[in-house]
CSV table of C-alpha atoms in Angstrom, one decimal:
chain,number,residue,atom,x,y,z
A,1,UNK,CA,0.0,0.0,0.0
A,2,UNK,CA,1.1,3.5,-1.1
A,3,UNK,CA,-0.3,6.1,1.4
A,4,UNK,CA,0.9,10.1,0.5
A,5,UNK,CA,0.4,12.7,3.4
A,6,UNK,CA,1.4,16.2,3.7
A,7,UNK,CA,4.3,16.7,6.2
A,8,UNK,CA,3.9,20.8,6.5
A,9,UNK,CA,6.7,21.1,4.0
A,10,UNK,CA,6.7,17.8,1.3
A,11,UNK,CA,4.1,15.2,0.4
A,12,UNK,CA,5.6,12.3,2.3
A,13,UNK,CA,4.8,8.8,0.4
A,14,UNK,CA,5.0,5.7,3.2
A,15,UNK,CA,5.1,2.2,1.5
A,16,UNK,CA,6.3,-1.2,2.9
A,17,UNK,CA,8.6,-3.7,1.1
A,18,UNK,CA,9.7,-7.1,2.2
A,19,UNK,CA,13.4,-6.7,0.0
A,20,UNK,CA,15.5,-4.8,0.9
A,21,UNK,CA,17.5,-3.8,-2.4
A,22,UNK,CA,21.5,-2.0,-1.8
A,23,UNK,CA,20.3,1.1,-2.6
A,24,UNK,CA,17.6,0.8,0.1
A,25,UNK,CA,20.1,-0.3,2.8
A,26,UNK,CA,22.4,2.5,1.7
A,27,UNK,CA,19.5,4.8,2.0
A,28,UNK,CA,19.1,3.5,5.7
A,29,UNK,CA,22.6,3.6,6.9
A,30,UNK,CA,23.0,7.4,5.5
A,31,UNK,CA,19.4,8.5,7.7
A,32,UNK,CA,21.1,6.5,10.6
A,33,UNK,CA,24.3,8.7,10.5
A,34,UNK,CA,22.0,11.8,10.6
A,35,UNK,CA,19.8,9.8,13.3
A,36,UNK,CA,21.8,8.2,16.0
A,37,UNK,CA,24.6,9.8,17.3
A,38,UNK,CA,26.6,6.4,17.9
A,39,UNK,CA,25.8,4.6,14.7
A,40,UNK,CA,27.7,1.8,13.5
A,41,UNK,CA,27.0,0.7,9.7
A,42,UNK,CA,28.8,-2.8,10.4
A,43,UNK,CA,26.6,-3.9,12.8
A,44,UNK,CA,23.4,-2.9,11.1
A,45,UNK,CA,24.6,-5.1,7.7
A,46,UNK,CA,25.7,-8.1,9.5
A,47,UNK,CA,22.2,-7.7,11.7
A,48,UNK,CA,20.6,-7.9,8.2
A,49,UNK,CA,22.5,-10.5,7.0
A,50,UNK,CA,21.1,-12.4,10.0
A,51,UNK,CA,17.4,-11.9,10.8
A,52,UNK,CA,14.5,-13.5,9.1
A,53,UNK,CA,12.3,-12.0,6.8
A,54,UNK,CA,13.1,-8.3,7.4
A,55,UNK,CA,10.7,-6.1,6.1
A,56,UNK,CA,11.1,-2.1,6.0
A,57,UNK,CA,8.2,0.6,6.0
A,58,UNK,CA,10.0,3.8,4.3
A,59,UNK,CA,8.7,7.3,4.5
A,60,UNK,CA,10.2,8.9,0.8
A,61,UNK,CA,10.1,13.0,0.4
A,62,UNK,CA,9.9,14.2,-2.9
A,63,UNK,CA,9.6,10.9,-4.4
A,64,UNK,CA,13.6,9.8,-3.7
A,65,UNK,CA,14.9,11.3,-0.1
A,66,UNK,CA,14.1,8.6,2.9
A,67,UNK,CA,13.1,10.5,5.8
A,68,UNK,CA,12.3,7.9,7.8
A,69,UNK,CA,12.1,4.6,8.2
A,70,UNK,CA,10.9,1.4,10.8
A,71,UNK,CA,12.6,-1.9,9.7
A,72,UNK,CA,11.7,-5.7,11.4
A,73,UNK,CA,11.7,-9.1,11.4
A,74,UNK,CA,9.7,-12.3,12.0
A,75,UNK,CA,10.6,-13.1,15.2
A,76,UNK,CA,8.2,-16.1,15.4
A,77,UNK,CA,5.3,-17.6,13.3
A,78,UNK,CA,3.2,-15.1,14.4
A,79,UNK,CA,5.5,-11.9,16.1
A,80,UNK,CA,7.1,-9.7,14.2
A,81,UNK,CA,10.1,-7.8,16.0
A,82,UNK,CA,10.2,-3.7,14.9
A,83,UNK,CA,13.6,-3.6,15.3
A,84,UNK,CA,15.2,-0.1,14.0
A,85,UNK,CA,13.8,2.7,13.1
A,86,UNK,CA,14.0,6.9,13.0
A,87,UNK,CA,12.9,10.0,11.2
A,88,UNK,CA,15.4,12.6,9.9
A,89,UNK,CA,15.5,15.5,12.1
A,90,UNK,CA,13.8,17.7,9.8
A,91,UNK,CA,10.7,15.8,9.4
A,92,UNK,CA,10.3,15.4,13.3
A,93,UNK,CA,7.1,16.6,14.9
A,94,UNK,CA,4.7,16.3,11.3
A,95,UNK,CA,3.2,12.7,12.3
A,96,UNK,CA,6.3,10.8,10.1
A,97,UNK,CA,6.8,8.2,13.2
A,98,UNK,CA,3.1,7.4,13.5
A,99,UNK,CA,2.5,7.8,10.1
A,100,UNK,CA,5.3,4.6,9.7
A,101,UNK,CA,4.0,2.9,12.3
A,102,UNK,CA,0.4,2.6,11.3
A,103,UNK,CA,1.8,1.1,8.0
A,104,UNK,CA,4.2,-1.5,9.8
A,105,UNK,CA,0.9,-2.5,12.0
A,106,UNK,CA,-1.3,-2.6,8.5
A,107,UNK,CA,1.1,-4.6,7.2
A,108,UNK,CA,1.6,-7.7,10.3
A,109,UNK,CA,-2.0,-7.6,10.5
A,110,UNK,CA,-2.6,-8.0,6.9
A,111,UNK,CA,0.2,-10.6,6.5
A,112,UNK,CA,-1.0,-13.1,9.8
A,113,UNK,CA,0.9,-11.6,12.5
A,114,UNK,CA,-1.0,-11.5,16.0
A,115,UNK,CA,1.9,-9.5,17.7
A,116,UNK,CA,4.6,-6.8,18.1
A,117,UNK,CA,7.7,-6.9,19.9
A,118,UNK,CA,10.0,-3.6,20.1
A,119,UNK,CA,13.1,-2.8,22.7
A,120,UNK,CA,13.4,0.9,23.3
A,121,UNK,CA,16.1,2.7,25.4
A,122,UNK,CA,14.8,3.2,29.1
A,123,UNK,CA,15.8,7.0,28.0
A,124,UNK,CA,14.0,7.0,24.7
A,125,UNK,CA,10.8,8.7,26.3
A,126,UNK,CA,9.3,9.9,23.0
A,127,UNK,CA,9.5,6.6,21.6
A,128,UNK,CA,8.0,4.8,24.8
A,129,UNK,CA,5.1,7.4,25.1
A,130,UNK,CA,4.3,6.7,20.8
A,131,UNK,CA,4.1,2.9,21.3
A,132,UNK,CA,1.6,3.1,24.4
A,133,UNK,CA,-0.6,5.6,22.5
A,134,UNK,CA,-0.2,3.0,19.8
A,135,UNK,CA,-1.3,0.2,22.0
A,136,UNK,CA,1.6,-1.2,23.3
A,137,UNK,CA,2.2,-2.3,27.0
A,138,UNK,CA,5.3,-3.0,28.7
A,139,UNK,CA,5.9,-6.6,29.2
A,140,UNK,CA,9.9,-6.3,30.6
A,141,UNK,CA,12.4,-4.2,31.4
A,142,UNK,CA,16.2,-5.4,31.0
A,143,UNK,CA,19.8,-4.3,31.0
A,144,UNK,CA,21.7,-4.6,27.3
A,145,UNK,CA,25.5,-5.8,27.4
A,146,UNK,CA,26.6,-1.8,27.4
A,147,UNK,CA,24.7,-1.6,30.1
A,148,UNK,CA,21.8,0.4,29.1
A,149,UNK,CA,18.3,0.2,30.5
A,150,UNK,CA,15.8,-1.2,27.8
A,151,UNK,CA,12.3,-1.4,28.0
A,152,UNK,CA,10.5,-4.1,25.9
A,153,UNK,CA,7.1,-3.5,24.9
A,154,UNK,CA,4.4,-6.0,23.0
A,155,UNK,CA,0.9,-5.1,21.2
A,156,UNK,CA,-1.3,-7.4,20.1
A,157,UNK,CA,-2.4,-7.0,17.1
């Protein structure tokens, strides 16, 4: 499904693809670096290289600039795992993030998922309050091997 919105400055176009081409990836690592602040391309490719099924839900700006994106996995039969995902810093605040995440939802429900699973920095409060307006409840709370606080957070779908 193609779904266009107006972002207060671009038509944003959100779609959902199940491969994940090189120019995508590339696409993804170069909104990571403006993203994170600690971002390290090697362990995103060999995560890739490594998780089943990945799918990615893209938000494109003037039909070839990513702006944002939410990428995950089948983590069982019927979970999927949203693994990754961000919105460029200038497309923050105009609905991008929900926007993505009503398409990733769309999309599980549509293709037999009964679940999501996401892990989200104890710190990440923006992120945590998003997924419990989205319908997510916190089912854990752990400590990563940096050791950073994580809170993990399941909807049903």
């Amino acid at each position: 499904m193609n779904l266009v919105f107006w972002a207060g400055m671009d038509y944003i176009t959100i779609d959902t693809t199940e491969r994940i081409t090189p120019e995508i990836e590339r696409a993804i690592l170069n909104l990571c670096n403006c993203v994170f602040t600690q971002f390290d391309p090697a362990y995103l490719k060999s995560r890739l290289t490594n998780v089943i099924d990945p799918v990615v839900t893209q938000a494109v700006a003037d039909k070839n600039r990513l702006v944002g994106f939410k990428l995950g996995y089948r983590s069982t039969s019927t979970q999927f795992y949203s693994w990754l995902g961000g919105v460029h810093p200038d497309y923050r605040r105009r609905g991008v993030a929900q926007q993505l995440m009503d398409e990733q939802h769309s999309w599980c429900s549509a293709n037999g998922y009964m679940a999501i699973e996401t892990r989200t920095w104890a710190t990440n409060t923006p992120m945590i309050i998003l997924n419990l307006r989205a319908g997510f409840v916190i089912v854990g709370y752990e400590t990563n091997l940096a050791g950073t606080a994580v809170v993990i957070q399941r909807k049903t779908l």
